[in-house]
Amino acid sequence: EMAPYLVAILLRAALQSQDQSLQWRLLLGIGGIPAAFVVYLEQSSSSKILNKPEEQFSHRKKETNKALRAELAKPDTLKKFLGTGGGWFLYDVAFYGFTLMGPSVVAECFQGDNHESIQDDAWQQLIALSTGIFAVKLTTFLIRHKNYELKALQIGGFYFMAIAYLIFGAVRTWTSLGSWYLYVLYCIINFCLTFGPNVTTFVIPSATYPRATRATFNGASSAAGKLGAVLGTELLPLVHSAYGLNAVIYLCAAISILGALLTQACICDNLLSSSANTNNITEHNCPSRSKATSTLLEATQHVL
């Protein structure tokens, strides 16, 4: 999210030309490099997998299908998926829809202040989005070192998002505070957006489902999140055009509250709790902290 704005600032500084067409073309071209790299890695990994014996694939496929049928036959599987997939869906609606509208939100914050510089836009977006680094760091610290439950963190994160949205909307509607106050509130929204659900939506599926079906339900939950991202990026700009920024803000607040309620109702208790609570976890048919979950948290920490 931060990379486009950082590259834009560097290009703007390196190419001191009034003709911005070259800068935009370079920015778009550089954006294709990570995608090309991902395609290369995907092809490399696919070739390694295809070189494995066919008997190995056939045996694993039968085992996976058997385990998947058994998991789908359980009465609580749908409820679990509503929690993991539905929570991810709602989060991505609010997160991606609002984040991609960031430049428009900042422009409205500074409306009437002669805020026309592309470089100013890039710097302000870069600063606002950088707050997310600290939010993710805080989330992973609470999970790994303070043993906070994933469910509690996700619920708290959703409610923090809702409160941040509501405060921004209320201040913008009923006060005459200056542009920089609104910008600070916008930075707080970005912090809240990346605290809690930004990490837990990735980790909760791996801690919820048994090992044999974990990858399948994790992928399905992730797909639900991507559907939410598509809906958010398409819907919120339409709401903004028709009803204004406040409508977007209050809609995102409502979605966040719904995400918290869905998590409360559908996600298992005591996920990532201490070993002392293992018996309680088993009684609720929810697994304790898994090796895959720990690996995901470590990967998130190393990326940051």
Tab-separated table of C-alpha atoms in Angstrom:
chain	number	residue	atom	x	y	z
A	1	GLU	CA	0.000	0.000	0.000
A	2	MET	CA	2.813	2.397	0.842
A	3	ALA	CA	5.057	1.454	-2.078
A	4	PRO	CA	3.185	3.385	-4.847
A	5	TYR	CA	3.323	6.624	-2.875
A	6	LEU	CA	6.990	6.145	-1.986
A	7	VAL	CA	7.888	5.449	-5.635
A	8	ALA	CA	5.834	8.464	-6.732
A	9	ILE	CA	7.771	10.720	-4.338
A	10	LEU	CA	11.114	9.379	-5.577
A	11	LEU	CA	10.134	9.777	-9.233
A	12	ARG	CA	8.872	13.281	-8.574
A	13	ALA	CA	12.167	14.211	-6.928
A	14	ALA	CA	14.352	12.529	-9.549
A	15	LEU	CA	12.502	13.825	-12.614
A	16	GLN	CA	12.028	17.531	-12.135
A	17	SER	CA	9.896	17.895	-15.228
A	18	GLN	CA	6.625	19.700	-15.577
A	19	ASP	CA	5.517	17.020	-18.014
A	20	GLN	CA	4.110	14.360	-15.684
A	21	SER	CA	3.308	11.816	-18.401
A	22	LEU	CA	6.743	10.153	-18.122
A	23	GLN	CA	6.470	9.946	-14.335
A	24	TRP	CA	3.058	8.283	-14.505
A	25	ARG	CA	4.219	5.805	-17.157
A	26	LEU	CA	7.245	4.851	-15.071
A	27	LEU	CA	5.089	4.493	-11.967
A	28	LEU	CA	2.678	2.171	-13.768
A	29	GLY	CA	5.526	0.191	-15.293
A	30	ILE	CA	7.299	-0.293	-11.970
A	31	GLY	CA	4.027	-1.550	-10.537
A	32	GLY	CA	4.149	-4.486	-12.941
A	33	ILE	CA	7.525	-5.731	-11.655
A	34	PRO	CA	6.202	-7.372	-8.437
A	35	ALA	CA	3.403	-9.053	-10.409
A	36	ALA	CA	5.892	-10.450	-12.922
A	37	PHE	CA	8.061	-11.732	-10.078
A	38	VAL	CA	5.061	-13.512	-8.504
A	39	VAL	CA	4.233	-15.163	-11.851
A	40	TYR	CA	7.830	-16.401	-12.119
A	41	LEU	CA	7.771	-17.848	-8.594
A	42	GLU	CA	4.405	-19.490	-9.243
A	43	GLN	CA	5.684	-21.188	-12.387
A	44	SER	CA	8.822	-22.369	-10.589
A	45	SER	CA	6.880	-23.871	-7.665
A	46	SER	CA	4.316	-25.460	-10.005
A	47	SER	CA	7.038	-27.232	-11.992
A	48	LYS	CA	8.509	-28.682	-8.784
A	49	ILE	CA	5.129	-29.966	-7.672
A	50	LEU	CA	4.356	-31.544	-11.065
A	51	ASN	CA	7.631	-33.471	-10.943
A	52	LYS	CA	6.469	-35.454	-7.913
A	53	PRO	CA	5.085	-39.004	-8.402
A	54	GLU	CA	1.452	-39.234	-9.482
A	55	GLU	CA	0.749	-41.900	-6.827
A	56	GLN	CA	1.615	-39.392	-4.095
A	57	PHE	CA	-0.953	-36.893	-5.425
A	58	SER	CA	-3.638	-39.559	-5.780
A	59	HIS	CA	-3.206	-40.833	-2.219
A	60	ARG	CA	-3.242	-37.351	-0.692
A	61	LYS	CA	-6.245	-36.347	-2.768
A	62	LYS	CA	-8.269	-39.303	-1.461
A	63	GLU	CA	-7.283	-38.541	2.128
A	64	THR	CA	-8.128	-34.865	1.742
A	65	ASN	CA	-11.523	-35.558	0.145
A	66	LYS	CA	-12.387	-38.010	2.909
A	67	ALA	CA	-11.408	-35.538	5.628
A	68	LEU	CA	-13.278	-32.730	3.868
A	69	ARG	CA	-16.498	-34.766	3.671
A	70	ALA	CA	-16.188	-35.613	7.362
A	71	GLU	CA	-15.650	-31.950	8.282
A	72	LEU	CA	-18.588	-30.770	6.165
A	73	ALA	CA	-20.821	-33.319	7.876
A	74	LYS	CA	-20.212	-31.676	11.261
A	75	PRO	CA	-23.056	-29.350	12.335
A	76	ASP	CA	-20.746	-26.542	13.471
A	77	THR	CA	-18.651	-26.313	10.290
A	78	LEU	CA	-20.963	-23.801	8.615
A	79	LYS	CA	-20.922	-21.655	11.742
A	80	LYS	CA	-17.118	-21.745	11.802
A	81	PHE	CA	-16.942	-20.731	8.159
A	82	LEU	CA	-19.366	-17.871	8.722
A	83	GLY	CA	-16.924	-16.666	11.354
A	84	THR	CA	-13.686	-17.125	9.405
A	85	GLY	CA	-14.967	-16.330	5.914
A	86	GLY	CA	-17.675	-13.858	6.872
A	87	GLY	CA	-15.408	-11.895	9.181
A	88	TRP	CA	-12.708	-11.730	6.497
A	89	PHE	CA	-15.337	-10.637	3.933
A	90	LEU	CA	-16.639	-7.785	6.087
A	91	TYR	CA	-13.167	-6.647	7.067
A	92	ASP	CA	-11.982	-6.440	3.462
A	93	VAL	CA	-15.075	-4.468	2.443
A	94	ALA	CA	-14.213	-1.781	4.984
A	95	PHE	CA	-10.444	-2.027	4.612
A	96	TYR	CA	-9.874	-2.104	0.853
A	97	GLY	CA	-12.809	0.106	-0.021
A	98	PHE	CA	-11.754	2.856	2.364
A	99	THR	CA	-7.985	2.514	1.807
A	100	LEU	CA	-8.252	2.867	-1.958
A	101	MET	CA	-10.367	5.973	-1.394
A	102	GLY	CA	-7.573	7.433	0.739
A	103	PRO	CA	-6.507	10.196	-1.669
A	104	SER	CA	-10.135	11.338	-1.993
A	105	VAL	CA	-10.556	11.343	1.792
A	106	VAL	CA	-7.369	13.381	2.277
A	107	ALA	CA	-8.482	15.798	-0.442
A	108	GLU	CA	-11.752	16.370	1.409
A	109	CYS	CA	-9.876	16.839	4.690
A	110	PHE	CA	-7.890	19.676	3.108
A	111	GLN	CA	-10.763	21.045	1.057
A	112	GLY	CA	-10.414	24.793	0.652
A	113	ASP	CA	-6.744	24.813	1.706
A	114	ASN	CA	-5.303	24.967	-1.825
A	115	HIS	CA	-4.267	21.343	-1.480
A	116	GLU	CA	-3.311	20.588	-5.088
A	117	SER	CA	0.209	19.150	-4.974
A	118	ILE	CA	0.565	15.490	-6.013
A	119	GLN	CA	3.692	15.303	-3.883
A	120	ASP	CA	1.749	16.514	-0.840
A	121	ASP	CA	-0.883	13.834	-1.501
A	122	ALA	CA	1.796	11.155	-1.703
A	123	TRP	CA	3.524	12.280	1.500
A	124	GLN	CA	0.305	12.468	3.473
A	125	GLN	CA	-0.826	9.054	2.277
A	126	LEU	CA	2.594	7.606	3.055
A	127	ILE	CA	2.507	8.968	6.614
A	128	ALA	CA	-1.071	7.814	7.196
A	129	LEU	CA	-0.452	4.287	5.886
A	130	SER	CA	2.807	3.954	7.830
A	131	THR	CA	0.765	3.902	11.049
A	132	GLY	CA	-0.320	0.439	9.985
A	133	ILE	CA	3.192	-0.891	10.571
A	134	PHE	CA	2.931	-0.100	14.273
A	135	ALA	CA	-0.596	-1.535	14.425
A	136	VAL	CA	0.485	-4.889	12.961
A	137	LYS	CA	3.556	-4.959	15.193
A	138	LEU	CA	1.330	-4.367	18.224
A	139	THR	CA	-1.094	-7.109	17.162
A	140	THR	CA	1.618	-9.728	16.664
A	141	PHE	CA	3.220	-8.712	19.980
A	142	LEU	CA	-0.067	-9.177	21.847
A	143	ILE	CA	-0.588	-12.600	20.262
A	144	ARG	CA	2.924	-13.997	20.559
A	145	HIS	CA	4.156	-12.479	23.802
A	146	LYS	CA	1.024	-11.600	25.774
A	147	ASN	CA	-1.024	-14.654	24.701
A	148	TYR	CA	-4.083	-12.606	23.770
A	149	GLU	CA	-6.931	-14.607	22.273
A	150	LEU	CA	-7.465	-14.187	18.550
A	151	LYS	CA	-11.209	-13.822	19.002
A	152	ALA	CA	-10.820	-10.999	21.516
A	153	LEU	CA	-8.317	-9.199	19.297
A	154	GLN	CA	-10.553	-9.453	16.254
A	155	ILE	CA	-13.619	-8.219	18.121
A	156	GLY	CA	-11.637	-5.381	19.685
A	157	GLY	CA	-10.122	-4.466	16.342
A	158	PHE	CA	-13.531	-4.273	14.681
A	159	TYR	CA	-14.880	-2.071	17.462
A	160	PHE	CA	-11.813	0.197	17.308
A	161	MET	CA	-12.454	0.588	13.583
A	162	ALA	CA	-16.093	1.488	14.205
A	163	ILE	CA	-15.196	4.032	16.910
A	164	ALA	CA	-12.539	5.649	14.695
A	165	TYR	CA	-14.980	5.930	11.799
A	166	LEU	CA	-17.717	7.391	13.997
A	167	ILE	CA	-15.396	9.949	15.595
A	168	PHE	CA	-14.137	11.057	12.179
A	169	GLY	CA	-17.690	11.398	10.863
A	170	ALA	CA	-18.914	13.237	13.953
A	171	VAL	CA	-15.995	15.687	14.005
A	172	ARG	CA	-16.370	16.358	10.305
A	173	THR	CA	-20.129	16.893	10.605
A	174	TRP	CA	-20.595	18.768	13.863
A	175	THR	CA	-17.362	20.673	14.459
A	176	SER	CA	-15.309	23.255	12.622
A	177	LEU	CA	-11.890	21.833	13.445
A	178	GLY	CA	-9.132	22.551	10.953
A	179	SER	CA	-7.917	20.313	8.163
A	180	TRP	CA	-4.959	18.935	10.086
A	181	TYR	CA	-7.213	17.688	12.902
A	182	LEU	CA	-9.207	15.704	10.351
A	183	TYR	CA	-5.982	14.380	8.888
A	184	VAL	CA	-4.841	13.160	12.311
A	185	LEU	CA	-8.173	11.370	12.706
A	186	TYR	CA	-7.655	9.859	9.251
A	187	CYS	CA	-4.278	8.524	10.429
A	188	ILE	CA	-5.987	7.034	13.488
A	189	ILE	CA	-8.488	5.282	11.213
A	190	ASN	CA	-5.603	3.761	9.260
A	191	PHE	CA	-4.010	2.570	12.499
A	192	CYS	CA	-7.264	0.954	13.624
A	193	LEU	CA	-7.796	-0.622	10.199
A	194	THR	CA	-4.528	-2.533	10.471
A	195	PHE	CA	-4.842	-3.472	14.142
A	196	GLY	CA	-6.498	-6.763	14.998
A	197	PRO	CA	-8.468	-8.156	12.028
A	198	ASN	CA	-5.701	-7.295	9.558
A	199	VAL	CA	-3.698	-10.099	11.224
A	200	THR	CA	-6.341	-12.270	12.883
A	201	THR	CA	-8.381	-12.869	9.716
A	202	PHE	CA	-5.307	-14.596	8.290
A	203	VAL	CA	-4.520	-16.592	11.428
A	204	ILE	CA	-7.940	-17.608	12.784
A	205	PRO	CA	-8.746	-20.112	9.979
A	206	SER	CA	-5.490	-21.994	10.583
A	207	ALA	CA	-6.285	-22.172	14.298
A	208	THR	CA	-9.929	-23.180	13.787
A	209	TYR	CA	-9.939	-26.109	11.364
A	210	PRO	CA	-8.250	-29.514	11.728
A	211	ARG	CA	-4.993	-30.116	9.922
A	212	ALA	CA	-6.452	-32.307	7.163
A	213	THR	CA	-8.858	-29.595	5.940
A	214	ARG	CA	-7.039	-26.486	7.147
A	215	ALA	CA	-5.670	-25.445	3.749
A	216	THR	CA	-9.072	-25.881	2.055
A	217	PHE	CA	-11.030	-23.796	4.555
A	218	ASN	CA	-8.231	-21.263	4.851
A	219	GLY	CA	-8.339	-20.809	1.075
A	220	ALA	CA	-12.133	-20.563	1.077
A	221	SER	CA	-12.034	-17.965	3.858
A	222	SER	CA	-9.403	-16.008	1.949
A	223	ALA	CA	-11.550	-16.137	-1.194
A	224	ALA	CA	-14.456	-14.712	0.800
A	225	GLY	CA	-12.164	-11.888	1.876
A	226	LYS	CA	-11.211	-11.130	-1.709
A	227	LEU	CA	-14.886	-10.990	-2.658
A	228	GLY	CA	-15.281	-8.422	0.104
A	229	ALA	CA	-12.342	-6.457	-1.296
A	230	VAL	CA	-13.945	-6.390	-4.752
A	231	LEU	CA	-17.289	-5.333	-3.292
A	232	GLY	CA	-15.700	-2.619	-1.155
A	233	THR	CA	-13.665	-1.101	-3.974
A	234	GLU	CA	-16.733	-1.033	-6.227
A	235	LEU	CA	-19.430	-0.086	-3.726
A	236	LEU	CA	-17.831	2.589	-1.544
A	237	PRO	CA	-16.858	4.937	-4.417
A	238	LEU	CA	-20.461	4.707	-5.664
A	239	VAL	CA	-21.764	5.572	-2.202
A	240	HIS	CA	-19.266	8.432	-2.053
A	241	SER	CA	-20.422	9.825	-5.390
A	242	ALA	CA	-24.111	9.533	-4.544
A	243	TYR	CA	-24.246	10.460	-0.848
A	244	GLY	CA	-20.882	11.947	0.135
A	245	LEU	CA	-17.989	10.979	2.386
A	246	ASN	CA	-20.012	10.845	5.604
A	247	ALA	CA	-22.198	8.094	4.152
A	248	VAL	CA	-19.058	6.053	3.417
A	249	ILE	CA	-17.760	6.646	6.935
A	250	TYR	CA	-20.965	5.565	8.658
A	251	LEU	CA	-21.393	2.574	6.334
A	252	CYS	CA	-17.870	1.405	7.205
A	253	ALA	CA	-18.656	1.850	10.898
A	254	ALA	CA	-21.782	-0.305	10.519
A	255	ILE	CA	-19.803	-2.987	8.644
A	256	SER	CA	-17.184	-2.979	11.411
A	257	ILE	CA	-19.811	-3.457	14.122
A	258	LEU	CA	-21.359	-6.288	12.100
A	259	GLY	CA	-17.915	-7.897	11.836
A	260	ALA	CA	-17.487	-7.743	15.615
A	261	LEU	CA	-20.915	-9.293	16.212
A	262	LEU	CA	-20.284	-12.057	13.666
A	263	THR	CA	-16.937	-12.845	15.277
A	264	GLN	CA	-18.550	-12.966	18.707
A	265	ALA	CA	-21.228	-15.361	17.495
A	266	CYS	CA	-19.242	-17.697	15.240
A	267	ILE	CA	-15.549	-17.803	16.188
A	268	CYS	CA	-14.397	-20.351	18.763
A	269	ASP	CA	-13.294	-19.162	22.191
A	270	ASN	CA	-9.757	-19.518	23.531
A	271	LEU	CA	-7.957	-19.673	20.205
A	272	LEU	CA	-4.250	-19.164	20.868
A	273	SER	CA	-4.837	-19.429	24.601
A	274	SER	CA	-2.313	-20.959	26.973
A	275	SER	CA	-1.823	-24.687	27.318
A	276	ALA	CA	-3.663	-24.523	30.623
A	277	ASN	CA	-6.896	-23.965	28.708
A	278	THR	CA	-6.408	-26.879	26.309
A	279	ASN	CA	-9.122	-28.995	27.918
A	280	ASN	CA	-11.596	-26.149	27.674
A	281	ILE	CA	-10.741	-25.712	23.992
A	282	THR	CA	-11.344	-29.388	23.310
A	283	GLU	CA	-14.756	-29.222	24.941
A	284	HIS	CA	-15.759	-26.478	22.518
A	285	ASN	CA	-14.433	-28.483	19.535
A	286	CYS	CA	-11.897	-25.814	18.739
A	287	PRO	CA	-8.185	-26.566	18.337
A	288	SER	CA	-5.472	-24.890	20.331
A	289	ARG	CA	-2.522	-22.998	18.954
A	290	SER	CA	-1.145	-24.930	15.976
A	291	LYS	CA	2.271	-25.055	14.389
A	292	ALA	CA	0.793	-23.511	11.236
A	293	THR	CA	-0.597	-20.613	13.260
A	294	SER	CA	2.779	-19.954	14.850
A	295	THR	CA	4.413	-20.079	11.422
A	296	LEU	CA	1.942	-17.512	10.066
A	297	LEU	CA	2.656	-15.160	12.958
A	298	GLU	CA	6.398	-15.543	12.503
A	299	ALA	CA	6.068	-14.856	8.772
A	300	THR	CA	4.055	-11.695	9.474
A	301	GLN	CA	6.683	-10.521	11.945
A	302	HIS	CA	9.555	-11.157	9.494
A	303	VAL	CA	7.779	-9.352	6.628
A	304	LEU	CA	7.502	-6.233	8.805
